[in-house]
Short mmCIF file of C-alpha atoms in Angstrom, two decimals:
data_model
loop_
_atom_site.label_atom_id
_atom_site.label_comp_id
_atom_site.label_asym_id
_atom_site.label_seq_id
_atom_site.Cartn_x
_atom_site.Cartn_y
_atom_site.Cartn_z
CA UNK A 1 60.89 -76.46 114.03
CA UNK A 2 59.13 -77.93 117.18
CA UNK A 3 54.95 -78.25 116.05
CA UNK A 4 53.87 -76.70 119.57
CA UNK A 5 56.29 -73.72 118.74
CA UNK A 6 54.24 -73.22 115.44
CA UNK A 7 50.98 -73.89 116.89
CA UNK A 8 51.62 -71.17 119.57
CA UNK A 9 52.76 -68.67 117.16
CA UNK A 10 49.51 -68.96 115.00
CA UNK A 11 47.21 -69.06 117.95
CA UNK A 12 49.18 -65.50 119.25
CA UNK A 13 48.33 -64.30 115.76
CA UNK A 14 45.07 -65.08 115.89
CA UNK A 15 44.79 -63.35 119.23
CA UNK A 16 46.24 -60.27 118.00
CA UNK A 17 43.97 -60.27 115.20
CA UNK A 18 40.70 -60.61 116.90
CA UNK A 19 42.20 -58.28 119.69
CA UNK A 20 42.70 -55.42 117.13
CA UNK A 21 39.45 -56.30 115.56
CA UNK A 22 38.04 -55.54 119.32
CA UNK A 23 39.65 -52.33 119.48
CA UNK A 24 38.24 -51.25 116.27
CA UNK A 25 34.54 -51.95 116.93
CA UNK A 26 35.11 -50.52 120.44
CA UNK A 27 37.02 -46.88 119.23
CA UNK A 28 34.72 -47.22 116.24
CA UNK A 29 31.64 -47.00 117.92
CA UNK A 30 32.98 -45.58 121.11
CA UNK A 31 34.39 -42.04 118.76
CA UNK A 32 31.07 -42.51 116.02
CA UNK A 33 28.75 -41.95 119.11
CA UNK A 34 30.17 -39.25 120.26
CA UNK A 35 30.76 -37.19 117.47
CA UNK A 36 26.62 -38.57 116.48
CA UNK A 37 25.67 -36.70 119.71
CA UNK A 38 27.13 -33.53 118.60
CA UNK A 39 25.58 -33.46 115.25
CA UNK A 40 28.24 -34.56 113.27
CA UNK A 41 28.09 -37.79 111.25
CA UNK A 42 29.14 -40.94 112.78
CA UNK A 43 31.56 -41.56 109.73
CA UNK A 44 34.00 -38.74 111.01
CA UNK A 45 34.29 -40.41 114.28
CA UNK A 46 34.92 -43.72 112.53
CA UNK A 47 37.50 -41.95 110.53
CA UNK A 48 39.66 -40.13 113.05
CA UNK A 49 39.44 -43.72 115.34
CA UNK A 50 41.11 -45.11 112.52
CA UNK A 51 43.82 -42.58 112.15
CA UNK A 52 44.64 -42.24 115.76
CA UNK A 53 45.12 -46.39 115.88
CA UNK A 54 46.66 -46.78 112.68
CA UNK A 55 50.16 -47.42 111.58
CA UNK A 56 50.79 -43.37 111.12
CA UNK A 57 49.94 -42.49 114.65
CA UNK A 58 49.62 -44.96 118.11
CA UNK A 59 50.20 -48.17 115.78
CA UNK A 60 48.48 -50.43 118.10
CA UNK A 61 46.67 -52.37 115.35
CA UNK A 62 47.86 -56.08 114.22
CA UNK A 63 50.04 -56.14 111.31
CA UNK A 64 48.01 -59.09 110.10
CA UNK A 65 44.56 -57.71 110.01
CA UNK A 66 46.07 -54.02 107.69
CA UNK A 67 47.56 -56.02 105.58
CA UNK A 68 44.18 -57.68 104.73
CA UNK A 69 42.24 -53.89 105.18
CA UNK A 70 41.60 -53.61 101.55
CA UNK A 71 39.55 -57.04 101.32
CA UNK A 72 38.06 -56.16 104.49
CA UNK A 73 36.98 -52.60 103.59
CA UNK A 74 35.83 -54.33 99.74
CA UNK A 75 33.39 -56.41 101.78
CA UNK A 76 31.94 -54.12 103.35
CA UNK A 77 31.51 -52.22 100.58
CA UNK A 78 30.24 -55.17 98.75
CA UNK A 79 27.60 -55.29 101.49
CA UNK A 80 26.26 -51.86 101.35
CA UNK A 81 26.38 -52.22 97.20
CA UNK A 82 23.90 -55.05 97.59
CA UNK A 83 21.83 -53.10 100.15
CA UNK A 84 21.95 -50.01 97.66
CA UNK A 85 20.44 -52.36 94.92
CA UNK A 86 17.97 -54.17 96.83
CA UNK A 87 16.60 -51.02 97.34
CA UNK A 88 16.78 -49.18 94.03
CA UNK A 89 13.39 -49.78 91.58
CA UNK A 90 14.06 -50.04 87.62
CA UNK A 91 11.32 -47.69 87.29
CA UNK A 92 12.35 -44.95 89.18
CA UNK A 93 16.00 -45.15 87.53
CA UNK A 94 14.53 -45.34 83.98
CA UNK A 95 12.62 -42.13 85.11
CA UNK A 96 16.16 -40.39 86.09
CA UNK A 97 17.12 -40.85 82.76
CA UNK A 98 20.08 -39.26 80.50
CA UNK A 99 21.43 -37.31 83.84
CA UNK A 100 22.35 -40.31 86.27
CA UNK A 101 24.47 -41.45 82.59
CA UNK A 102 25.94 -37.95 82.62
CA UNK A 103 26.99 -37.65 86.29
CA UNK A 104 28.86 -40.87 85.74
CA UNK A 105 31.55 -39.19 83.74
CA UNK A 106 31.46 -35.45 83.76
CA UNK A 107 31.79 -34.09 86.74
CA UNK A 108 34.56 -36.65 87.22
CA UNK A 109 36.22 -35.45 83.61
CA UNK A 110 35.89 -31.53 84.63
CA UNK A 111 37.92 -32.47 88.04
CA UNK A 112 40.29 -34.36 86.36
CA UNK A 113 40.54 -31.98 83.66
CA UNK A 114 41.39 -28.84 86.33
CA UNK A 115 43.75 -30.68 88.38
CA UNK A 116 45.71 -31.46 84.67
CA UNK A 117 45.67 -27.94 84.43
CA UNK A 118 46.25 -26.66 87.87
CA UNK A 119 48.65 -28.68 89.18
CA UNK A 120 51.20 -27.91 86.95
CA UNK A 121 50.94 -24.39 88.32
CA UNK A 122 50.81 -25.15 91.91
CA UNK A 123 54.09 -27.54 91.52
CA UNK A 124 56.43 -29.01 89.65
CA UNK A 125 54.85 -31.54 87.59
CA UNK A 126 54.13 -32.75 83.88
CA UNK A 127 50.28 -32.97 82.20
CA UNK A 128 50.81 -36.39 82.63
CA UNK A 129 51.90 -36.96 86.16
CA UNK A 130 48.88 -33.87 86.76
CA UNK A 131 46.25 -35.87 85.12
CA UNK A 132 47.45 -38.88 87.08
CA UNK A 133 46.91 -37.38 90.60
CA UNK A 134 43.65 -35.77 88.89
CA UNK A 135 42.48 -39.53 88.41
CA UNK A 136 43.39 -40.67 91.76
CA UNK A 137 41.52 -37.68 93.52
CA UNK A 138 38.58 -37.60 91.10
CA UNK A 139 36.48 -40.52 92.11
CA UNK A 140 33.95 -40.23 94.36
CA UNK A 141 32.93 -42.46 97.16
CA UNK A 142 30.44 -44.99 97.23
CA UNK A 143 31.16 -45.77 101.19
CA UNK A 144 30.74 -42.40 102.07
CA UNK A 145 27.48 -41.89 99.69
CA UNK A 146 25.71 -44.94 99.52
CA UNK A 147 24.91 -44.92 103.38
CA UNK A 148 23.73 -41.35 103.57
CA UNK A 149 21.38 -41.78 100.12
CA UNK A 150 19.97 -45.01 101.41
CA UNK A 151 19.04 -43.12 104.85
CA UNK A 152 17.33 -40.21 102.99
CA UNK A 153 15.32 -42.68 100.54
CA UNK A 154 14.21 -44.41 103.22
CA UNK A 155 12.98 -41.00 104.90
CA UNK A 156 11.12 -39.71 101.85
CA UNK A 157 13.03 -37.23 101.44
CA UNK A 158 14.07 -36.22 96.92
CA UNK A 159 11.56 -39.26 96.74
CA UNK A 160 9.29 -37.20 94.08
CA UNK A 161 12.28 -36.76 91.11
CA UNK A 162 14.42 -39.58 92.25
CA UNK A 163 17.43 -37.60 93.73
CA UNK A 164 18.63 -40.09 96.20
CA UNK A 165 19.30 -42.85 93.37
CA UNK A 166 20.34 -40.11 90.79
CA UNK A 167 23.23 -40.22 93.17
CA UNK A 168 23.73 -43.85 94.16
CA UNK A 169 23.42 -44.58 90.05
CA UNK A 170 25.83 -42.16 88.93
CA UNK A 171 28.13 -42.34 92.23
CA UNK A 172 28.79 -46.60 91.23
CA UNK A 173 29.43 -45.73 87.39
CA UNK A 174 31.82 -42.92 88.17
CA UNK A 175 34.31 -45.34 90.06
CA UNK A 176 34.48 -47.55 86.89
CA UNK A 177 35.77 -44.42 84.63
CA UNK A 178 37.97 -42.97 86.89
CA UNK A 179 39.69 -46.12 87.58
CA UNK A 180 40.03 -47.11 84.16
CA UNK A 181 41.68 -43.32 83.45
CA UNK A 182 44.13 -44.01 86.26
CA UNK A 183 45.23 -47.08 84.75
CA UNK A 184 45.81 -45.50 81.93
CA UNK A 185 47.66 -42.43 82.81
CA UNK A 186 49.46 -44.76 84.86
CA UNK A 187 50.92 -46.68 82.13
CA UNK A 188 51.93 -43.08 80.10
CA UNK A 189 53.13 -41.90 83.39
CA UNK A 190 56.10 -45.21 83.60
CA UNK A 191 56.81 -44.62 79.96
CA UNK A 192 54.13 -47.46 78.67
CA UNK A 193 52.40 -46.70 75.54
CA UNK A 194 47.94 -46.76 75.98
CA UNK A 195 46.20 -47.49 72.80
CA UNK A 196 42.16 -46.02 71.52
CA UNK A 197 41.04 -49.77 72.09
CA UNK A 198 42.41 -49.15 76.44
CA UNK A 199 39.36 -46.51 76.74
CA UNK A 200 36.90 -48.71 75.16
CA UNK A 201 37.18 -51.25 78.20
CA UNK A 202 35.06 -48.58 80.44
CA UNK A 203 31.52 -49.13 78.18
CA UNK A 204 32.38 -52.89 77.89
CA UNK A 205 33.19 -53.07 81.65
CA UNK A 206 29.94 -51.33 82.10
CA UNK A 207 27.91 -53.47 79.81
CA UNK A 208 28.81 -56.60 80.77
CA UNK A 209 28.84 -56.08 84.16
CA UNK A 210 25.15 -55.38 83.98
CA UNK A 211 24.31 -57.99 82.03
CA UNK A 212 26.35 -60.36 84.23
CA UNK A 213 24.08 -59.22 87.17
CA UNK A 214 21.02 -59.76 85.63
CA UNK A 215 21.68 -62.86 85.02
CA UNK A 216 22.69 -63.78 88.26
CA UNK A 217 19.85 -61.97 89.75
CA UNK A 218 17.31 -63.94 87.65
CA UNK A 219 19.13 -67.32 88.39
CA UNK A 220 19.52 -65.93 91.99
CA UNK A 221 15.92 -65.25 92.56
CA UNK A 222 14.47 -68.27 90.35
CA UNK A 223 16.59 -70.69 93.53
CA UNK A 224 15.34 -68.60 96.21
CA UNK A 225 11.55 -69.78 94.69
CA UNK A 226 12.45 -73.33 94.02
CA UNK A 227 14.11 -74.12 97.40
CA UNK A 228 12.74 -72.90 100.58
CA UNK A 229 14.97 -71.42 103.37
CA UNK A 230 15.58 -68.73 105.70
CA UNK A 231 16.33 -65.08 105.53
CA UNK A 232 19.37 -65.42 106.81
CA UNK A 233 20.42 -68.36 104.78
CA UNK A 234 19.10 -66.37 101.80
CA UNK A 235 21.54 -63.58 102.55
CA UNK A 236 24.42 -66.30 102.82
CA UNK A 237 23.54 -67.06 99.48
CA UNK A 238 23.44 -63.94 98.31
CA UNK A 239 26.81 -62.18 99.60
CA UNK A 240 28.36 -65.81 98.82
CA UNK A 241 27.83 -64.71 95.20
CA UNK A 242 28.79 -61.21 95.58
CA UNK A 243 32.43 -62.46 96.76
CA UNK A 244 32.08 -64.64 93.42
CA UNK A 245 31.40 -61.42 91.27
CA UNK A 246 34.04 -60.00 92.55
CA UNK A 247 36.53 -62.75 92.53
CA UNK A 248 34.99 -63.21 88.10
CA UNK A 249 36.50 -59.55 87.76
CA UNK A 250 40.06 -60.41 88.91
CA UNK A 251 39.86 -63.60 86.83
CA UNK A 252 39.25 -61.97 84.12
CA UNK A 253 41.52 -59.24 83.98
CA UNK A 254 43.37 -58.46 81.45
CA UNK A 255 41.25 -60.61 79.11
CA UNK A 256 37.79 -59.19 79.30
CA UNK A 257 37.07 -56.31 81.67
CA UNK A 258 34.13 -56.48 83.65
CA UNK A 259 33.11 -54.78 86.86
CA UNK A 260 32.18 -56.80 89.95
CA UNK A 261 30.78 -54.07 91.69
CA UNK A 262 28.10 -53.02 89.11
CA UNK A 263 27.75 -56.59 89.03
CA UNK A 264 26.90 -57.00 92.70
CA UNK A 265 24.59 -53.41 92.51
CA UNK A 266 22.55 -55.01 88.90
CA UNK A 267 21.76 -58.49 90.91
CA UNK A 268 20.41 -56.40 93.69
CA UNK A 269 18.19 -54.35 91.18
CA UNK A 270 16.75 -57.41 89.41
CA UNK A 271 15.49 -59.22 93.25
CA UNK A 272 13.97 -55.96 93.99
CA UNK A 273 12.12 -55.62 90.35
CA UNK A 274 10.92 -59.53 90.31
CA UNK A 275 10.61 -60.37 93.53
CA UNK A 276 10.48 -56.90 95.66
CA UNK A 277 8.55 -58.66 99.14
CA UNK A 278 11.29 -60.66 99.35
CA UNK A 279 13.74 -58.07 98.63
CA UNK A 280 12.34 -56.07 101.06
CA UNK A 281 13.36 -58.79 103.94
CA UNK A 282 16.79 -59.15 102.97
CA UNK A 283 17.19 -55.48 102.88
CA UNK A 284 16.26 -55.54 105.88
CA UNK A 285 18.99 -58.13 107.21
CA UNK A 286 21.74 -56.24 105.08
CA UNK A 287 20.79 -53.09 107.05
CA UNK A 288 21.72 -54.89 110.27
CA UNK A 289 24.75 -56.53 108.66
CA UNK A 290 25.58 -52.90 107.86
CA UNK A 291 26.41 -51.93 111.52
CA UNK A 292 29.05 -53.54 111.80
CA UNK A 293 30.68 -53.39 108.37
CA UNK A 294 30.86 -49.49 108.24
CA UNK A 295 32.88 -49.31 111.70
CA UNK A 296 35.00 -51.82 110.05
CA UNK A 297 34.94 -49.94 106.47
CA UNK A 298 35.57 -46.21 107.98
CA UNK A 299 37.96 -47.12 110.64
CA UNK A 300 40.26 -49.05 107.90
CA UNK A 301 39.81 -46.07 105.78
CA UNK A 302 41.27 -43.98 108.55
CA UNK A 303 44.22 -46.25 108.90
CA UNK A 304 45.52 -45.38 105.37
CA UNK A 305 45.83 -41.96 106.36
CA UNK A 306 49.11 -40.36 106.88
CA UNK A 307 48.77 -36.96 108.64
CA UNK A 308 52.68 -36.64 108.23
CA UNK A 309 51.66 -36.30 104.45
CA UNK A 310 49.09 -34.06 104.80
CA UNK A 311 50.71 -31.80 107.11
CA UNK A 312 54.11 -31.57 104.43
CA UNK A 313 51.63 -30.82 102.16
CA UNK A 314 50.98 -26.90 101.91
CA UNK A 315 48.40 -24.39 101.08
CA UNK A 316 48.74 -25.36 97.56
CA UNK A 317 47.67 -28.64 97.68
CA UNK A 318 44.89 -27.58 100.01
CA UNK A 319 43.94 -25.01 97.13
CA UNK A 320 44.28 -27.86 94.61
CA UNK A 321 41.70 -30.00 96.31
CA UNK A 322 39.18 -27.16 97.15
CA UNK A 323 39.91 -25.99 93.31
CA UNK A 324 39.06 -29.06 91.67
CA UNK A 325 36.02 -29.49 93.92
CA UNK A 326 34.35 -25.87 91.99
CA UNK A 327 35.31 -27.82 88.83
CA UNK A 328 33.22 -30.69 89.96
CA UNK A 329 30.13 -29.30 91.27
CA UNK A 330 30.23 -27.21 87.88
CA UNK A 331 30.10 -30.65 86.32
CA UNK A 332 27.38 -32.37 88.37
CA UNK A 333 25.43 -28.48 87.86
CA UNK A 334 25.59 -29.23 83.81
CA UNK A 335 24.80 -32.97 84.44
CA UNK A 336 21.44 -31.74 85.89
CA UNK A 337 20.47 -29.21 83.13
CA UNK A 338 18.33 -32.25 81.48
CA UNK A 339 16.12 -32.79 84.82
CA UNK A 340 13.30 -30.98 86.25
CA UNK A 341 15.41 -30.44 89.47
CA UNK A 342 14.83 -27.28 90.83
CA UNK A 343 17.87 -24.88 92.31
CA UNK A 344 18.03 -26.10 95.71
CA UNK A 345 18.02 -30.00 95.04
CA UNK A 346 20.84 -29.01 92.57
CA UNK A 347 22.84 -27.51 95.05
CA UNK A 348 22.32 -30.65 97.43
CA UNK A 349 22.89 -33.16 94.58
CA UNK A 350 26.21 -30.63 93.68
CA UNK A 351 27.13 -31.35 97.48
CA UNK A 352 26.46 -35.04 97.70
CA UNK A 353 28.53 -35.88 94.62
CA UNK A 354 31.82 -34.33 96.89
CA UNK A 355 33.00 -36.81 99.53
CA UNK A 356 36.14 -39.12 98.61
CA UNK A 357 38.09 -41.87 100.78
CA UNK A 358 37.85 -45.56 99.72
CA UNK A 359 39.04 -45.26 95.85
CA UNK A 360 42.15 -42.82 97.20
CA UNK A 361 42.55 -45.19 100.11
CA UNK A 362 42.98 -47.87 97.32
CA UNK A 363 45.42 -46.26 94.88
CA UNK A 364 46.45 -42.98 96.03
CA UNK A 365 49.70 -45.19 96.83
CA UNK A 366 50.28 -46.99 94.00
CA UNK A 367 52.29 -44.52 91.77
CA UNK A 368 54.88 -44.28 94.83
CA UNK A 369 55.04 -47.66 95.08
CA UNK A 370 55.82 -47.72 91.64
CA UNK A 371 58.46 -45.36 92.16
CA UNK A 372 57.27 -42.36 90.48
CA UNK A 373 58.91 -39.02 91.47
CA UNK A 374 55.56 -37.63 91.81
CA UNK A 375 54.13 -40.09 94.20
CA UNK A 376 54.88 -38.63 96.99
CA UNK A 377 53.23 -35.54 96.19
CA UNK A 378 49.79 -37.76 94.45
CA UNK A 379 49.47 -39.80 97.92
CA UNK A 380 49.74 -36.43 99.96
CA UNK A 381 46.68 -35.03 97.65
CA UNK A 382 44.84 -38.10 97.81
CA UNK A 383 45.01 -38.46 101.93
CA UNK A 384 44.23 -34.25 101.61
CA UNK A 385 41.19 -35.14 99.41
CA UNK A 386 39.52 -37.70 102.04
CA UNK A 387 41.05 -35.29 104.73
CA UNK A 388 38.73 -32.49 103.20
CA UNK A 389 35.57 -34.19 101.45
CA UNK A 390 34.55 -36.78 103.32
CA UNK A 391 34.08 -35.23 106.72
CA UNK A 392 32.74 -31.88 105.81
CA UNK A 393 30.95 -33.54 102.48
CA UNK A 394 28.93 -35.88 104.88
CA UNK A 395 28.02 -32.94 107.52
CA UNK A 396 26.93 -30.71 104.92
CA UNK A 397 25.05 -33.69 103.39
CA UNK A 398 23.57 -34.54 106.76
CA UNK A 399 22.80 -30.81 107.79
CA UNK A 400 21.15 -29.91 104.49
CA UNK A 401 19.26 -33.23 103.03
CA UNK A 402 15.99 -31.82 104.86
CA UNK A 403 16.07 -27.71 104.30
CA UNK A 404 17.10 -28.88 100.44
CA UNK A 405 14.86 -31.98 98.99
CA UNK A 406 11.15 -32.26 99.15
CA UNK A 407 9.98 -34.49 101.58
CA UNK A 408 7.32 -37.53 99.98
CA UNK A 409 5.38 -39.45 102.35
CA UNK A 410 5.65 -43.24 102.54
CA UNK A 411 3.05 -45.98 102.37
#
């Protein structure tokens, strides 16, 4: 084949890319303004840009860049995880205590456990294939959450018991278990066989990827004090190892599990508790960074979204999602009965635990690609779930942060 032919393919490639890369920071910010004007998060805006553009409506997006959206929308999550741990102080999580462990699983288990149930009602399904959607619907989202909490801690606002990381703690922890139980019913769901020693990899994912992230936040900070350089080489640096905690996850699985992203969140925690001046400045650059990752993060996630599925869907599956949601503010609500928290920061904390999108983005696909006879009907509640939870869960969030939490003022 003639080398200019090739060459001029590529560089046309290349040119699609970066043109629908344009068109996403444009509709992005273009459809977040607008809907930012008339008090309603940016997010939702980012959201629907993504959906018009994507592959289920206009299609005008490059084939190239979706089939590279889920790295794309894991580094931008992988920046905002870094932010969220820069910012979080040991001392205020130890002071959270036993209910940031406890929102990590239960409110997760009692919306799994009612969709097991319920589902089987609403349509034809097995307890297995039920608890499978359950786990696919039943993780909440750290895009969605992370933002918002890091926006109210920095305005003072559920400062005095710790509210805003209560969430971010729990809301990191809760994507490890769910994904783990997905896996797992997974597996029962194709006819595999899961064993006691499958459920044990969710404390020993959780373990080790703290202790991998203290160690790399110690080694981490001990070079940023031995060789001098610049913020924004620092930051290099720093999301440079981030993509290698991430990558030490995938190499490792199947042998010893270990999560990346409690990885990335632990390093984070350990700069800010040994060296928090200097944490404070590349907090600050990750904030700017931010910008443009989230257009790129919540436009992707609107790509994935087929209305066609939503729309086949049926009150039932709307009552399914709205069902399972009582089931999980019940869980967050018995989480909480070991704080101090009074009865409107449990209702706001109840709230903020809602909104879903990147973990269904991720897998609410899989079982049909696997060729499940329920995966139709598991992506359908999955794209419902993000549909539902992640616009209204971030307006309410938005609309209620300041009526709700107790406002502390900062030094």
């Amino acid at each position: 084949m003639d080398r200019t032919f090739i060459s001029s393919y590529y560089l046309r490639g290349l040119k699609n890319m970066l043109t629908s890369f344009a068109l996403i920071f444009i509709a992005g910010l273009a459809l977040g303004g607008i809907f930012k004007k008339i008090a309603l998060p940016a997010l939702i805006g980012m959201i629907i840009a993504g959906v018009i553009m994507g592959p289920y409506a206009l299609d005008i997006l490059d084939d190239s860049l979706l089939s590279i959206s889920a790295d794309l929308r894991e580094i931008a999550l992988v920046i905002i995880l870094t932010r969220a741990g820069l910012s979080l102080n040991l001392a205020e999580l130890k002071k959270i205590g036993w209910p940031a462990i406890l929102m990590s699983f239960v409110p997760a288990s009692f919306e799994i456990g009612a969709i097991t149930l319920l589902a089987p009602l609403l349509f034809n399904l097995t307890y297995i294939e039920a608890a499978l959607m359950g786990s696919v619907v039943a993780a909440v989202s750290p895009a969605v959450i992370v933002p918002l909490m890091l926006r109210i801690k920095d305005s003072g606002y559920g400062q005095k018991r710790g509210i805003p990381q209560l969430i971010l703690a729990g809301a990191s922890l809760d994507d490890i278990f769910v994904i783990v139980l997905f896996t797992s019913f997974l597996t029962l769901a194709s006819g595999g066989v899961v064993s006691a020693g499958h459920f044990l990899t969710i404390p020993v994912s959780i373990v080790l990827g703290i202790l991998v992230g203290v160690l790399t936040g110690f080694v981490i900070g001990k070079f940023f004090t031995l060789i001098r350089m610049n913020n924004s080489v620092k930051v290099l640096v720093l999301l440079s190892t981030s993509f290698f905690l991430l990558a030490l996850e995938d190499w490792l699985a199947g042998t010893i599990p270990l999560s990346g992203l409690l990885s990335i969140m632990s390093m984070g925690i350990v700069l800010n508790q040994l060296y928090p001046d200097l944490s404070k400045r590349l907090s600050g650059t990750y904030s700017k960074l931010w910008i443009g990752a989230e257009i790129l993060l919540f436009v992707l996630v609107g790509t994935t979204v087929d209305l066609s599925y939503a729309l086949s869907a049926g009150v039932a599956a709307i009552i399914l999602v709205l069902g399972a949601l009582v089931f999980r503010m019940l869980g967050v609500y018995l989480s909480l009965t070991p704080s101090t928290l009074n009865n409107k920061e449990k209702l706001f904390t109840m709230i903020a635990y809602t909104p879903k999108a990147t973990v269904q983005a991720a897998i609410g696909g899989v079982p049909l690609a696997m060729g499940l006879a329920s995966g139709h009907l598991i992506v359908t509640v999955a794209v419902l779930s993000i549909l539902i939870t992640a616009p209204i869960g971030a307006f309410i969030i938005e609309h209620t942060f300041k009526r709700f939490l107790e406002r502390k003022e900062l030094n």
